[in-house]
Amino acid sequence: MRHKGSHRRADLEAVLAAGFLCHLGVTVDGTPMVVPTAYGTEGDRIYLHGSVASRSLVQAPDTTVCVTVTHVDGLVLARSVFEHGVNYRCAMIYGVPRLVTDPEEKLRGLRALTEQCAPGQWDYARQPSRKELAATALIALDLTEASVKIAGGPPDDGDSPDAELGLWAGVLPVVTTFGAPLADPVLPPGIEPPAHVRDREGRVLGEAVRPPAADDTSM
Amino acid sequence: MRHKGSHRRADLEAVLAAGFLCHLGVTVDGTPMVVPTAYGTEGDRIYLHGSVASRSLVQAPDTTVCVTVTHVDGLVLARSVFEHGVNYRCAMIYGVPRLVTDPEEKLRGLRALTEQCAPGQWDYARQPSRKELAATALIALDLTEASVKIAGGPPDDGDSPDAELGLWAGVLPVVTTFGAPLADPVLPPGIEPPAHVRDREGRVLGEAVRPPAADDTSM
């Protein structure tokens, strides 16, 4: 099976753990608006950064949003155009978001978000002041209503009549990695990137997700 | 300026040309749904693959959708957590989509989509039969209502009091490349990947986008 769906919590956590950017869908005046934004998870919650979402939350409370996290793993190049596709892992979370106002939770949420993007930075960089915290829009969403979709493996037409065409078929992998840290041009000489930043160079983003088990819901 | 907005057509085309996967936001029963799907552009139109969208189109015609294409360029690691961020390029297109039913346009749209994902595959692989064409859901959207947002450059706090902290600050680049083609395990020996597939190994996805000009709308 090239496509699998899953409602397992472990699959959801694995997809979320492998990234830091989501696409948030909010309905503004009846129209869906899809914006990229950073996220972090903590326990049963996902925290999102975003003024767009917070504006729509204020304008239309109790409105469901959709948060989608997608990792592209490769292009599926089949013998026929019809069987072409994309290998990906995708998590979709639905829920009514909550604007985080409690300063303590806000700090915890921002920490989760910062550490998701750049592990080690929360303790390294200057943490938010009370004023900065107030100026940051953070929203929280429960992970209760979520699903994972995974498309993986080679093309599907290896045992079709098209196999007789003698064409090459397979997957062209898509790999996302961290590059070498680029220092701020105004940084004084002699300040080197800390180990938690330096060590990410060459590391693959979006990895370490196990495929869903055989008993998962098929898509 | 770290953030820029643009309504220039050239910027839109550059962001769209640099990718092949978008996030499509559709409203289904009042709830936004954000799904990743492949796209291709042709002239003033973007074509999208997708059964979800086509279902929602049939259920709720004349409903506006949002198509978002995002390239992540790096993590902005500032002196303060508050100034942390993501460097990215993002195009958002709004419009009422049209289900493509004319077989000729469908073929053109699928060609644009296939070539966007894998240039050269349309002529290499077996093209869709009439039956396959009928089984493919393709939607078209005008590029009329679109905007581009770009966040780039070093952190913003290089001239703030935080510069005195002596912390490293800069950007950790995020780079997406194509890997070595993986042959379908059932491919007979002796069939090598064609040049248009082989030559993509090591090539960077999402590149070749010039920054918006100085006269663009500021975000």
PDB file of C-alpha atoms in Angstrom, chain A residues 131-215:
ATOM      1  CA  LYS A 131       6.580  43.296  28.015  1.00  0.00           C
ATOM      2  CA  GLU A 132       7.736  41.006  25.199  1.00  0.00           C
ATOM      3  CA  LEU A 133       5.569  38.217  26.538  1.00  0.00           C
ATOM      4  CA  ALA A 134       2.550  40.509  26.443  1.00  0.00           C
ATOM      5  CA  ALA A 135       3.362  41.464  22.854  1.00  0.00           C
ATOM      6  CA  THR A 136       3.506  37.851  21.683  1.00  0.00           C
ATOM      7  CA  ALA A 137       0.384  36.145  20.375  1.00  0.00           C
ATOM      8  CA  LEU A 138       0.359  32.477  21.281  1.00  0.00           C
ATOM      9  CA  ILE A 139      -2.463  30.057  20.645  1.00  0.00           C
ATOM     10  CA  ALA A 140      -2.976  26.564  22.031  1.00  0.00           C
ATOM     11  CA  LEU A 141      -4.808  23.675  20.462  1.00  0.00           C
ATOM     12  CA  ASP A 142      -5.577  20.223  21.884  1.00  0.00           C
ATOM     13  CA  LEU A 143      -4.179  17.248  19.985  1.00  0.00           C
ATOM     14  CA  THR A 144      -7.424  15.334  20.507  1.00  0.00           C
ATOM     15  CA  GLU A 145      -8.787  15.486  16.970  1.00  0.00           C
ATOM     16  CA  ALA A 146      -5.925  14.606  14.688  1.00  0.00           C
ATOM     17  CA  SER A 147      -4.984  12.229  11.925  1.00  0.00           C
ATOM     18  CA  VAL A 148      -1.855  11.261  10.048  1.00  0.00           C
ATOM     19  CA  LYS A 149      -1.482  10.386   6.410  1.00  0.00           C
ATOM     20  CA  ILE A 150       1.607   8.770   5.002  1.00  0.00           C
ATOM     21  CA  ALA A 151       2.418   8.037   1.379  1.00  0.00           C
ATOM     22  CA  GLY A 152       5.590   6.063   0.893  1.00  0.00           C
ATOM     23  CA  GLY A 153       7.347   3.443  -1.155  1.00  0.00           C
ATOM     24  CA  PRO A 154       7.931   2.857  -4.849  1.00  0.00           C
ATOM     25  CA  PRO A 155       5.443   3.481  -7.678  1.00  0.00           C
ATOM     26  CA  ASP A 156       2.383   1.275  -7.900  1.00  0.00           C
ATOM     27  CA  ASP A 157       2.627   0.253 -11.549  1.00  0.00           C
ATOM     28  CA  GLY A 158       5.515  -2.222 -11.332  1.00  0.00           C
ATOM     29  CA  ASP A 159       3.152  -5.133 -11.958  1.00  0.00           C
ATOM     30  CA  SER A 160       0.934  -3.371 -14.498  1.00  0.00           C
ATOM     31  CA  PRO A 161       1.120  -3.710 -18.292  1.00  0.00           C
ATOM     32  CA  ASP A 162       3.130  -0.455 -18.219  1.00  0.00           C
ATOM     33  CA  ALA A 163       6.094  -2.390 -16.799  1.00  0.00           C
ATOM     34  CA  GLU A 164       6.575  -3.710 -20.345  1.00  0.00           C
ATOM     35  CA  LEU A 165       7.404  -0.182 -21.549  1.00  0.00           C
ATOM     36  CA  GLY A 166      10.932  -0.613 -20.223  1.00  0.00           C
ATOM     37  CA  LEU A 167      10.926   2.813 -18.574  1.00  0.00           C
ATOM     38  CA  TRP A 168      12.861   3.686 -15.456  1.00  0.00           C
ATOM     39  CA  ALA A 169      10.635   4.090 -12.419  1.00  0.00           C
ATOM     40  CA  GLY A 170      11.360   4.871  -8.814  1.00  0.00           C
ATOM     41  CA  VAL A 171      11.540   7.631  -6.266  1.00  0.00           C
ATOM     42  CA  LEU A 172      13.523  10.864  -6.389  1.00  0.00           C
ATOM     43  CA  PRO A 173      14.122  11.616  -2.701  1.00  0.00           C
ATOM     44  CA  VAL A 174      13.625  15.112  -1.337  1.00  0.00           C
ATOM     45  CA  VAL A 175      15.857  15.815   1.646  1.00  0.00           C
ATOM     46  CA  THR A 176      15.803  18.861   3.900  1.00  0.00           C
ATOM     47  CA  THR A 177      18.946  19.557   5.912  1.00  0.00           C
ATOM     48  CA  PHE A 178      20.425  22.307   8.043  1.00  0.00           C
ATOM     49  CA  GLY A 179      23.307  24.235   6.473  1.00  0.00           C
ATOM     50  CA  ALA A 180      26.344  25.872   8.053  1.00  0.00           C
ATOM     51  CA  PRO A 181      25.371  28.629  10.526  1.00  0.00           C
ATOM     52  CA  LEU A 182      25.645  32.135   9.018  1.00  0.00           C
ATOM     53  CA  ALA A 183      26.773  34.697  11.568  1.00  0.00           C
ATOM     54  CA  ASP A 184      24.945  38.017  11.791  1.00  0.00           C
ATOM     55  CA  PRO A 185      27.194  40.433   9.797  1.00  0.00           C
ATOM     56  CA  VAL A 186      27.315  42.821  12.773  1.00  0.00           C
ATOM     57  CA  LEU A 187      28.440  40.107  15.202  1.00  0.00           C
ATOM     58  CA  PRO A 188      31.807  41.053  16.754  1.00  0.00           C
ATOM     59  CA  PRO A 189      34.657  38.725  15.744  1.00  0.00           C
ATOM     60  CA  GLY A 190      35.490  35.876  18.083  1.00  0.00           C
ATOM     61  CA  ILE A 191      31.952  34.842  18.980  1.00  0.00           C
ATOM     62  CA  GLU A 192      31.465  31.307  17.689  1.00  0.00           C
ATOM     63  CA  PRO A 193      28.117  29.527  17.301  1.00  0.00           C
ATOM     64  CA  PRO A 194      27.299  27.407  20.360  1.00  0.00           C
ATOM     65  CA  ALA A 195      27.478  23.612  20.054  1.00  0.00           C
ATOM     66  CA  HIS A 196      23.695  23.171  19.904  1.00  0.00           C
ATOM     67  CA  VAL A 197      23.628  25.332  16.762  1.00  0.00           C
ATOM     68  CA  ARG A 198      26.903  24.146  15.185  1.00  0.00           C
ATOM     69  CA  ASP A 199      25.992  20.478  15.619  1.00  0.00           C
ATOM     70  CA  ARG A 200      22.865  20.776  13.512  1.00  0.00           C
ATOM     71  CA  GLU A 201      24.805  21.409  10.297  1.00  0.00           C
ATOM     72  CA  GLY A 202      24.171  18.560   7.894  1.00  0.00           C
ATOM     73  CA  ARG A 203      21.417  17.081  10.028  1.00  0.00           C
ATOM     74  CA  VAL A 204      18.273  16.023   8.250  1.00  0.00           C
ATOM     75  CA  LEU A 205      15.012  17.740   9.107  1.00  0.00           C
ATOM     76  CA  GLY A 206      11.860  15.653   9.127  1.00  0.00           C
ATOM     77  CA  GLU A 207      13.500  12.314   9.814  1.00  0.00           C
ATOM     78  CA  ALA A 208      13.013   9.598  12.405  1.00  0.00           C
ATOM     79  CA  VAL A 209       9.388   8.817  11.774  1.00  0.00           C
ATOM     80  CA  ARG A 210       8.455   5.168  11.797  1.00  0.00           C
ATOM     81  CA  PRO A 211       5.803   4.028   9.333  1.00  0.00           C
ATOM     82  CA  PRO A 212       2.340   3.309  10.750  1.00  0.00           C
ATOM     83  CA  ALA A 213       1.738  -0.240  11.950  1.00  0.00           C
ATOM     84  CA  ALA A 214      -0.199  -2.777   9.907  1.00  0.00           C
ATOM     85  CA  ASP A 215      -3.381  -2.432  11.943  1.00  0.00           C
TER      86      ASP A 215
END
